[in-house]
Coordinates of C-alpha atoms in Angstrom, one line a residue:
Chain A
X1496 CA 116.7 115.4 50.0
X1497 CA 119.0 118.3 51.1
X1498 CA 120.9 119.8 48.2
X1499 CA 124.4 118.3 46.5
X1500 CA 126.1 121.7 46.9
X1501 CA 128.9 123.4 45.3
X1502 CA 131.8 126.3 45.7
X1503 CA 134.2 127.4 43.0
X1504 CA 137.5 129.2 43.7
X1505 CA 138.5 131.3 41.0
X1506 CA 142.2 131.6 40.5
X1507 CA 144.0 134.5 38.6
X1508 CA 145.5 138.4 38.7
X1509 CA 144.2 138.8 35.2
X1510 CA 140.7 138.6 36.1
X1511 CA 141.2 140.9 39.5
X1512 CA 143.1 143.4 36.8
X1513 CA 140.3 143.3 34.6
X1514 CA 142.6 142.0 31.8
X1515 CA 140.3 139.2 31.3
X1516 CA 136.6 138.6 31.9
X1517 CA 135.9 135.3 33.7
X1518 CA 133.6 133.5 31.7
X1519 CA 134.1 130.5 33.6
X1520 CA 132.1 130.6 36.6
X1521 CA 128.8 132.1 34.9
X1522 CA 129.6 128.7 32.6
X1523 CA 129.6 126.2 35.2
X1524 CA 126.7 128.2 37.5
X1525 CA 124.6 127.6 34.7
X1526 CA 125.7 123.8 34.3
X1527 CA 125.3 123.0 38.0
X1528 CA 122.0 124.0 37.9
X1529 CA 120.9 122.2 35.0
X1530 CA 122.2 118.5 36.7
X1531 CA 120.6 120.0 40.3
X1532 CA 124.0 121.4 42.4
X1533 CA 123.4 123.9 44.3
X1534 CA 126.8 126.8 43.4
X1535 CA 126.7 128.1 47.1
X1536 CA 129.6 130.5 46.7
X1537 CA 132.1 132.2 44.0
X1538 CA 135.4 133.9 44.9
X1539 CA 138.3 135.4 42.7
X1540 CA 141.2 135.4 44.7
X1541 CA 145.0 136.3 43.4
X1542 CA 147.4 134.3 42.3
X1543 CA 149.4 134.0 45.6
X1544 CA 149.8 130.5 47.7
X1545 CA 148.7 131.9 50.4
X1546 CA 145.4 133.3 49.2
X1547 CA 144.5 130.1 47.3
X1548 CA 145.1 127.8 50.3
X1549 CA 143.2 129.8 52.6
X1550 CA 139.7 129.8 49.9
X1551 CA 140.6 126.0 50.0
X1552 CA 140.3 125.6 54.1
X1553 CA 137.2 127.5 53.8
X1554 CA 135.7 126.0 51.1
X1555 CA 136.5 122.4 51.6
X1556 CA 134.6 121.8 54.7
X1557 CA 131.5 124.3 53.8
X1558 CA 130.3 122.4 50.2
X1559 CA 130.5 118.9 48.8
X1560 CA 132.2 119.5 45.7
X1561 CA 134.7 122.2 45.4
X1562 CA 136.1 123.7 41.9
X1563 CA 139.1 125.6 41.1
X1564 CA 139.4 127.2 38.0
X1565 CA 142.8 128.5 36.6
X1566 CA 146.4 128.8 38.1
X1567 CA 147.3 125.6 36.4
X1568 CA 149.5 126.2 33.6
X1569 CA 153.3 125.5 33.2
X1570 CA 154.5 130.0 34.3
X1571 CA 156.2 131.2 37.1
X1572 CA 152.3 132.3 38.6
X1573 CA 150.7 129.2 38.4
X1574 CA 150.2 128.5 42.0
X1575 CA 146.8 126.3 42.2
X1576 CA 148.4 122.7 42.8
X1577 CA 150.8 124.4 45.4
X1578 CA 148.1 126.7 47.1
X1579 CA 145.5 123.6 47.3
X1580 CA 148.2 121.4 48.6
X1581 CA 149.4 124.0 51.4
X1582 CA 145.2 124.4 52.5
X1583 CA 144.9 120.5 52.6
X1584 CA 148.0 120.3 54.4
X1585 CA 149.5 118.2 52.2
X1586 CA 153.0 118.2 49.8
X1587 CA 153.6 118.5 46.3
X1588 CA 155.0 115.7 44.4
X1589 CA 155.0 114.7 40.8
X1590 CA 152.8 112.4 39.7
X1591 CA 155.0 109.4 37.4
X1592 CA 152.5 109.0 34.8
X1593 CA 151.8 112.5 34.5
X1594 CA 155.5 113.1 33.6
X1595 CA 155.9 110.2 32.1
X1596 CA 153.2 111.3 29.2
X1597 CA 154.5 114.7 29.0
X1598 CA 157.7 112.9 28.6
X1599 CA 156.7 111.5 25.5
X1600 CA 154.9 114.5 24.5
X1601 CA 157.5 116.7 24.2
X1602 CA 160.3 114.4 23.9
X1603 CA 163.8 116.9 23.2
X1604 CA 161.7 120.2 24.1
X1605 CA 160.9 119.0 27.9
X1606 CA 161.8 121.6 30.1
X1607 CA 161.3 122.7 34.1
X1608 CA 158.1 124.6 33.1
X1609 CA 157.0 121.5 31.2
X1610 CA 157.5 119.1 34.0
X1611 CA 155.7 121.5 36.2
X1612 CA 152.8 120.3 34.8
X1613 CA 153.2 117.3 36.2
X1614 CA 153.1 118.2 39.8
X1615 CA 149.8 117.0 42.0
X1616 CA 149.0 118.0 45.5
X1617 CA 150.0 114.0 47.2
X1618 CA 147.4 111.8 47.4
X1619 CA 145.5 113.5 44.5
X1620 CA 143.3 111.3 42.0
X1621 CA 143.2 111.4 38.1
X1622 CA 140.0 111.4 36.5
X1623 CA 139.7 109.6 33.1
X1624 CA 136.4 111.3 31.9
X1625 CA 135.0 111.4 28.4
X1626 CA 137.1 112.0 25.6
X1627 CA 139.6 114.5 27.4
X1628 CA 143.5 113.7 26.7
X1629 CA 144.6 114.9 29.9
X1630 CA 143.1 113.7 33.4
X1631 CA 141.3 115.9 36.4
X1632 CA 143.0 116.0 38.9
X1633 CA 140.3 115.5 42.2
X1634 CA 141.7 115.5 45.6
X1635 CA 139.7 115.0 48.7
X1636 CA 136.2 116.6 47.2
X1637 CA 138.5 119.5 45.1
X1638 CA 137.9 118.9 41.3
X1639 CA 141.3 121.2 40.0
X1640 CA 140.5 122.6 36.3
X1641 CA 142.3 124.5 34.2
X1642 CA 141.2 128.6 33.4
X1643 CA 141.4 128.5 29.8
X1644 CA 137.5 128.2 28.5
X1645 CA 138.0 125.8 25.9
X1646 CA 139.7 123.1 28.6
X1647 CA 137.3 124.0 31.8
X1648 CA 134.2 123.9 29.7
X1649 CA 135.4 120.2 28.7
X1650 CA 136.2 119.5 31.3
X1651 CA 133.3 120.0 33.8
X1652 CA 131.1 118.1 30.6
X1653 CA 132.9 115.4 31.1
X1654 CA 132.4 115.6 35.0
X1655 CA 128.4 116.0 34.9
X1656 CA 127.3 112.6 34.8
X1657 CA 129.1 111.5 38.1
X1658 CA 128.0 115.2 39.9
X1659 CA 124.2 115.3 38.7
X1660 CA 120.8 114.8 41.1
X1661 CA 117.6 115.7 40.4
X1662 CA 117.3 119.6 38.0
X1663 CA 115.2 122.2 38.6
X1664 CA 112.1 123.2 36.8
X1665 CA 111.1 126.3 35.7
X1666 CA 109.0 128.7 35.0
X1667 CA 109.2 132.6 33.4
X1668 CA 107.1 135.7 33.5
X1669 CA 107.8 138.6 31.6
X1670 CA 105.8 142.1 33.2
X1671 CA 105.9 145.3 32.1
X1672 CA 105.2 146.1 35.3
X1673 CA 108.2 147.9 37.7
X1674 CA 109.4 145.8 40.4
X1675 CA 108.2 148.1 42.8
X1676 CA 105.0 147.6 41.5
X1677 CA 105.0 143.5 42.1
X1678 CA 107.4 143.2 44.7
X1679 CA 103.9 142.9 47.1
X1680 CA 102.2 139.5 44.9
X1681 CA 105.9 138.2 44.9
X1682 CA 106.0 138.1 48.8
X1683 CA 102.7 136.8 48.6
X1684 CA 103.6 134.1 46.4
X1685 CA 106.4 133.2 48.5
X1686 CA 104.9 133.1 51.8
X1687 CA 102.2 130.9 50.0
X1688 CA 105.0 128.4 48.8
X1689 CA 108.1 129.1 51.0
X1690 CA 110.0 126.5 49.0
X1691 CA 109.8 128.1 45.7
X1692 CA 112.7 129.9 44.4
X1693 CA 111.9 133.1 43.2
X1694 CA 113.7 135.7 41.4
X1695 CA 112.8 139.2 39.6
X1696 CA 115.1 140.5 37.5
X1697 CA 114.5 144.2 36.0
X1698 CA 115.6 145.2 32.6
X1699 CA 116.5 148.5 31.9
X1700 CA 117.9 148.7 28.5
X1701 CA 115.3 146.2 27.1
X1702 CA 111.6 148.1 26.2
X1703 CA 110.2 144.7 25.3
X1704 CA 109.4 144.1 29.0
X1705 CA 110.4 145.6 32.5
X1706 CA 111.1 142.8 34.6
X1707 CA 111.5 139.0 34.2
X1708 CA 110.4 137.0 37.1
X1709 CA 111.9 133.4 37.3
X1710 CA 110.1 130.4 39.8
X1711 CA 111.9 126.9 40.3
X1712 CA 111.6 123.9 41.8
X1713 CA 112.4 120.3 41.9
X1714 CA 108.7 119.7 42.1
X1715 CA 106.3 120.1 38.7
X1716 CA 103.9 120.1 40.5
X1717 CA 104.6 122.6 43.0
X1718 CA 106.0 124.7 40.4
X1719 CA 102.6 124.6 38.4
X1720 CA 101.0 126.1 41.5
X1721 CA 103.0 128.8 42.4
X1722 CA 103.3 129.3 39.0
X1723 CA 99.1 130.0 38.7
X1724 CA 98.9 131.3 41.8
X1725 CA 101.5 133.9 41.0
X1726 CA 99.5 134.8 37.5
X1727 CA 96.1 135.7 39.5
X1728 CA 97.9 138.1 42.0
X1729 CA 99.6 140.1 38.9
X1730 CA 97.6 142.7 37.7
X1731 CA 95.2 142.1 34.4
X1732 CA 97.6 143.0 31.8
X1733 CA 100.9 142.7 33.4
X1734 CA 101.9 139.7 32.1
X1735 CA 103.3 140.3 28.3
X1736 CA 104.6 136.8 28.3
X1737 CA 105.2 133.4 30.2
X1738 CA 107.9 130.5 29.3
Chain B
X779 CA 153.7 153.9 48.9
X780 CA 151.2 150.6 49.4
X781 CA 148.7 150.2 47.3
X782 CA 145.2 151.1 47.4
X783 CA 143.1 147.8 48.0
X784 CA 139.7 146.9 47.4
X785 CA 137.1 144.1 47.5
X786 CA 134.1 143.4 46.0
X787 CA 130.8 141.5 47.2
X788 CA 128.2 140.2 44.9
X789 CA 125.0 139.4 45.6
X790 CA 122.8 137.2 43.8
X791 CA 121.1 133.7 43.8
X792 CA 120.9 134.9 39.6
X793 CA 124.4 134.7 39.7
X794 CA 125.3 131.5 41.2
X795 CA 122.1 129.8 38.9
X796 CA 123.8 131.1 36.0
X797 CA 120.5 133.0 35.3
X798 CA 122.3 136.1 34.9
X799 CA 126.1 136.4 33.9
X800 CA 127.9 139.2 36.4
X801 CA 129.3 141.8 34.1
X802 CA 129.3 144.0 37.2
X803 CA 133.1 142.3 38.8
X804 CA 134.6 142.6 35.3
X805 CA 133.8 146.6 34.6
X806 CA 134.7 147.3 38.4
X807 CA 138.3 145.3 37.7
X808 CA 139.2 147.2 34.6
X809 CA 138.1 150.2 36.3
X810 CA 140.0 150.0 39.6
X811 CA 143.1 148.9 37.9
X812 CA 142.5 151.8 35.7
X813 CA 143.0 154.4 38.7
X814 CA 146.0 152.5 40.6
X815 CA 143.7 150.1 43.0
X816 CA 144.2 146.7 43.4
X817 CA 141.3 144.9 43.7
X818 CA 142.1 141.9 45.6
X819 CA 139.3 139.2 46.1
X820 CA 136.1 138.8 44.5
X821 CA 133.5 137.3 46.5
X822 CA 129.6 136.2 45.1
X823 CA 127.2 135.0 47.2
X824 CA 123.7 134.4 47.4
X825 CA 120.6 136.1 48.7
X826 CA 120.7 135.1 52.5
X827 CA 121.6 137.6 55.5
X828 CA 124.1 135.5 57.0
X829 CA 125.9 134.4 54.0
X830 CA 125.9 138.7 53.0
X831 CA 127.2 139.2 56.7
X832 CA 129.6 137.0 56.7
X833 CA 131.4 138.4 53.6
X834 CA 131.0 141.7 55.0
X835 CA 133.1 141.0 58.3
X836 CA 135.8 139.0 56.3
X837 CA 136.6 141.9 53.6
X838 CA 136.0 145.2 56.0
X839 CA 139.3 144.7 58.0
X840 CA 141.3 143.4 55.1
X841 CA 140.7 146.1 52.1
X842 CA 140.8 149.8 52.2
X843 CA 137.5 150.1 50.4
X844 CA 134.8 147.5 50.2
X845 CA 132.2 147.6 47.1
X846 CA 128.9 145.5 47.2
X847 CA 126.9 145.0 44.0
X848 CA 123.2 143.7 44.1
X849 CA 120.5 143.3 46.1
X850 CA 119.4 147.1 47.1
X851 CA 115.9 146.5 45.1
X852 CA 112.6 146.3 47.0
X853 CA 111.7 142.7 46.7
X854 CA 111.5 139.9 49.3
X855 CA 115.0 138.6 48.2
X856 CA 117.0 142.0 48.3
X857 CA 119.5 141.9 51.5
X858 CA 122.3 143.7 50.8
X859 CA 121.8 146.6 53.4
X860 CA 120.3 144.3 56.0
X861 CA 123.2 142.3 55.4
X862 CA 125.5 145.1 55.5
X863 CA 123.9 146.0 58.7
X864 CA 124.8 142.7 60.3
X865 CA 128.1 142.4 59.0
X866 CA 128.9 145.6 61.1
X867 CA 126.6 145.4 63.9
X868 CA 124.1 148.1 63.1
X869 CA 120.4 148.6 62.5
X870 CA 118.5 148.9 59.7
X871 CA 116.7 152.5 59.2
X872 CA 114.8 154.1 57.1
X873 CA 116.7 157.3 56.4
X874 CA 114.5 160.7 56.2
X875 CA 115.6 162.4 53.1
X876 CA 115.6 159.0 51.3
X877 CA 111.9 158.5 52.4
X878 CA 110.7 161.7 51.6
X879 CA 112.2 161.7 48.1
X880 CA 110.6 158.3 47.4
X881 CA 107.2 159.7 48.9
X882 CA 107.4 162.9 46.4
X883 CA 108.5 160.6 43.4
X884 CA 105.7 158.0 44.0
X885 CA 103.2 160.1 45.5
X886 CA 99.6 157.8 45.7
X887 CA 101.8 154.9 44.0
X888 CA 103.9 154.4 47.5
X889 CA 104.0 151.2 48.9
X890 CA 105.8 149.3 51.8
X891 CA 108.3 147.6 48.7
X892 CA 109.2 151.3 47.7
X893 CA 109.7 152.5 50.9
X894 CA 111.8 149.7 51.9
X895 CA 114.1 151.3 49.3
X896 CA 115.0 153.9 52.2
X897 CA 116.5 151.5 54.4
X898 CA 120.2 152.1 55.2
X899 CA 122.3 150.7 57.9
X900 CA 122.3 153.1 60.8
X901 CA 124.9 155.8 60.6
X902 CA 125.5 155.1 57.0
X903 CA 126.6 158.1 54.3
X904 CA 124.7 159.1 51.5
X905 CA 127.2 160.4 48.3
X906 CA 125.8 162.9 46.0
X907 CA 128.6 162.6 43.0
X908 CA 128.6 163.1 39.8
X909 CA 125.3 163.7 37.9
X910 CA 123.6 160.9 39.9
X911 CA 119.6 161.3 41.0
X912 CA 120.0 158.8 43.6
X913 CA 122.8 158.8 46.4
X914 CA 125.3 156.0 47.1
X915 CA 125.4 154.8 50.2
X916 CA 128.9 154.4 52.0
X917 CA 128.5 153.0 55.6
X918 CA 132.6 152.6 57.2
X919 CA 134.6 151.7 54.3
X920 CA 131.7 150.1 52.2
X921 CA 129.6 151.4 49.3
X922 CA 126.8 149.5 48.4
X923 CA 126.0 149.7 44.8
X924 CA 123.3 148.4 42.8
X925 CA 123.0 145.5 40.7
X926 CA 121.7 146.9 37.7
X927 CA 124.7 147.1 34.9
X928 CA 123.4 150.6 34.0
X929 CA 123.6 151.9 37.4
X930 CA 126.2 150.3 39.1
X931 CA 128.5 151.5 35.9
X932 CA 127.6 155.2 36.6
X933 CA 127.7 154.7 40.1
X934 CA 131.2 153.4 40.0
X935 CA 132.3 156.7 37.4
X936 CA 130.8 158.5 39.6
X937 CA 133.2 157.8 42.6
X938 CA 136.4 157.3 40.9
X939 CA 137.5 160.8 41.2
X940 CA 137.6 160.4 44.9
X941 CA 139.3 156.8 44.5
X942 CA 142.1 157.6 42.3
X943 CA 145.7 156.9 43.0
X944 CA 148.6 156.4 40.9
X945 CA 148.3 154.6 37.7
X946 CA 149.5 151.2 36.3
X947 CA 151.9 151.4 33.2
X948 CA 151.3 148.5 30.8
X949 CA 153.5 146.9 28.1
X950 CA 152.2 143.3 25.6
X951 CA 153.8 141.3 23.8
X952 CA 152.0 138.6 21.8
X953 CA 154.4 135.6 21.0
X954 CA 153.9 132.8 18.3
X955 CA 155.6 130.3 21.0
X956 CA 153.8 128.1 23.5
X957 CA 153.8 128.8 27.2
X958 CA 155.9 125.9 28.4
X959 CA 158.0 127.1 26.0
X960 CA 158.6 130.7 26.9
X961 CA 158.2 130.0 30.6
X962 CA 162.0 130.0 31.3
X963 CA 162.6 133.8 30.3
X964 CA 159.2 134.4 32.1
X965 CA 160.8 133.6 34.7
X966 CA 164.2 135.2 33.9
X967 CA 162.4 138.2 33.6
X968 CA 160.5 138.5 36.7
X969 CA 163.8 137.5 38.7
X970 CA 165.8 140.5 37.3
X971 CA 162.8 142.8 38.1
X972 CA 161.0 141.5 41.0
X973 CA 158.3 144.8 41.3
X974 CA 156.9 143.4 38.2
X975 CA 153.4 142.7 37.1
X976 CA 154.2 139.8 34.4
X977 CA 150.9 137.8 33.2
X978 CA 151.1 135.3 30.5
X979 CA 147.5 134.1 28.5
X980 CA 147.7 131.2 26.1
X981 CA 144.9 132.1 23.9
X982 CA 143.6 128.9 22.0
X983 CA 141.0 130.0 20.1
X984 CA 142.4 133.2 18.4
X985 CA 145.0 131.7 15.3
X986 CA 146.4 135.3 15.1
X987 CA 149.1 134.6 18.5
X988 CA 150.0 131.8 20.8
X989 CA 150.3 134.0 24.1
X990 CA 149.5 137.6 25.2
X991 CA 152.8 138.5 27.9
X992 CA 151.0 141.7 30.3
X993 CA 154.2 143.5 32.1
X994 CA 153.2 146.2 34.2
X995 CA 154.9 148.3 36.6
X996 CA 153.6 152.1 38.3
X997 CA 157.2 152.8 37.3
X998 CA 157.0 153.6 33.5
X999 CA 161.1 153.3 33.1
X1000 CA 160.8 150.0 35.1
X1001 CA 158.6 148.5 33.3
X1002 CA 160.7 150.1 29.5
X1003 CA 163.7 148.0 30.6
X1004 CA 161.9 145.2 31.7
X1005 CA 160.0 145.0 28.9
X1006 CA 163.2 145.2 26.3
X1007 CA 164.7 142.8 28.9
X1008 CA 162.0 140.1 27.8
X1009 CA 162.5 141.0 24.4
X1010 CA 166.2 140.5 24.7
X1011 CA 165.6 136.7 26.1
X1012 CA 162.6 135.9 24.0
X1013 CA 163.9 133.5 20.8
X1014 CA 164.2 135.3 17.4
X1015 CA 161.0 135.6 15.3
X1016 CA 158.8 134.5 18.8
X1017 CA 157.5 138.2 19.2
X1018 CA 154.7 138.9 16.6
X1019 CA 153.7 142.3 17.7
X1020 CA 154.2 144.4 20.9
X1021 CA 151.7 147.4 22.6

């Protein structure tokens, strides 16, 4: 079965500044993963229509489930509904039951900004998922989520159970070995399982071990394999630890 | 005078698993804006030649300077400079000085992994800056830098002297007041000084403020009467500290 995959469009001048760390996308990298989606590609772009709707046309066709993350608040630069409208070629409109809740949210206080949160690229869906108060908006295979932690990391929760396939397995070797000194038995290991994924991951400012070598797969079995096989190339004493 | 733009490549299956969380796009933002460059996309993608390539051809034309982070190691799934390579149409070589300084380092512990550490794309620069052991290697507008926080941190402070333009002046204001509700003057504000940088960050977690307001301006008395301009528009008792 050929991967679900996954891209995410990251939305936001603070992050490009610096101003803000994006916590978002290492959030949902590690989520996908854990239901089985494959996060094919990451990209920060500014918040500018232009910018967004062009990461949306490249994006859309290339993954089967697209996120955006931020851009989606009631200020002057939130430009996600508009951007992903203008790269699916469609208008902006406000959605009635959108505005008619905030509406009744903010009764007197309503304002332009306010109702701006009401606005959906046309044709868009609302997701009622979990225990959120406010729908996702999904439009063609575009999930649009808001950048503030709290709300995206909600958000994509309540998502997972419609998105998941079948999770990885896997294992962990810790070596205090350098990676120049394995790189060799990794390769071997590799060209013994080609479908293993395999990653080695050095660690400088840790002394409890050098580098941390990661295998996966969808298959136990497989896993368990590459796994053992991996263990007799290493050198005796090399391994410190295995999860 | 135009700004100084940049764009950054990560590579890194680790990335998109959620394996490892990239600090690496973070440091280089606060840095960049730090010296007067904009960086202007953000781009991770995983450890394949094509997909490396492919980012590399997008972002050369389009940013003054390119940065790539990750991938430079000397195991089966580091591609960066053969990546690099066929983003610009080069080969891959081993370059001389490179090799010989791994040969003396290693001496009987040389291998094919360490030695594939030489490999540069053909005509590409090596950058002896700051108190660095091991170049950087700049090929066209492109420095490829290492994944390793450690390293790719001095690397970058390494090369800021020769990146440096004019720097951003920065005001915040931290409001008691929602967004929706400060939107308006947000707005207001940005109209009567279009050269702006305004940001607004609801923050939901942190009881001490409602939302941080960033302006920022390379002008400092620009951004002084914009700044009392916001101030003048924001309601009385909203503003609960300024910087």
């Amino acid at each position: 079965m050929r991967d679900r995959t996954a891209g995410l469009i990251v939305v936001g001048n603070e992050i490009l500044s610096g101003k803000i760390a994006d916590t978002n996308s290492a959030f949902l990298a590690r989520e996908l993963h854990g239901i089985g989606v494959a996060l094919r590609r990451i990209v920060v772009v500014p918040d500018e229509l232009d910018e967004i709707a062009e990461a949306v046309r490249t994006f859309r066709p290339l993954y089967d489930v697209v996120f955006t993350s931020g851009g989606v608040g009631p200020t002057h630069d939130d430009m996600t509904i508009a951007g992903v409208a203008r790269g699916l070629g469609r208008a902006v409109v406000r959605h009635p039951e959108i505005e008619q809740r905030l509406r009744e949210f903010f009764r007197d206080r309503i304002n332009e900004a306010r109702l701006k949160m009401s606005e959906i690229p046309e044709g868009a869906e609302l997701i009622f998922e979990g225990e959120l108060s406010f729908p996702t908006l999904k439009v063609e295979n575009i999930y649009i989520l808001p950048g503030i932690p709290e709300l995206f990391q909600a958000k994509v929760r309540a998502l997972e159970p419609r998105l998941a396939v079948d999770p990885y397995f896997m294992r962990v070797v810790y070596t205090n070995e350098a990676e120049s000194a394995i790189a060799e038995m990794l390769r071997q290991t590799l060209a013994a399982y080609p479908e293993l994924l395999l990653g080695s991951y050095p660690k400088l400012a840790d002394p409890s071990y050098r580098v941390r070598i990661t295998l996966e797969s969808k298959d136990k079995e497989y896993l368990e394999r590459a796994f053992r096989h991996l263990l007799a190339l290493l050198p005796p004493g090399a391994v410190l630890r295995t999860e």
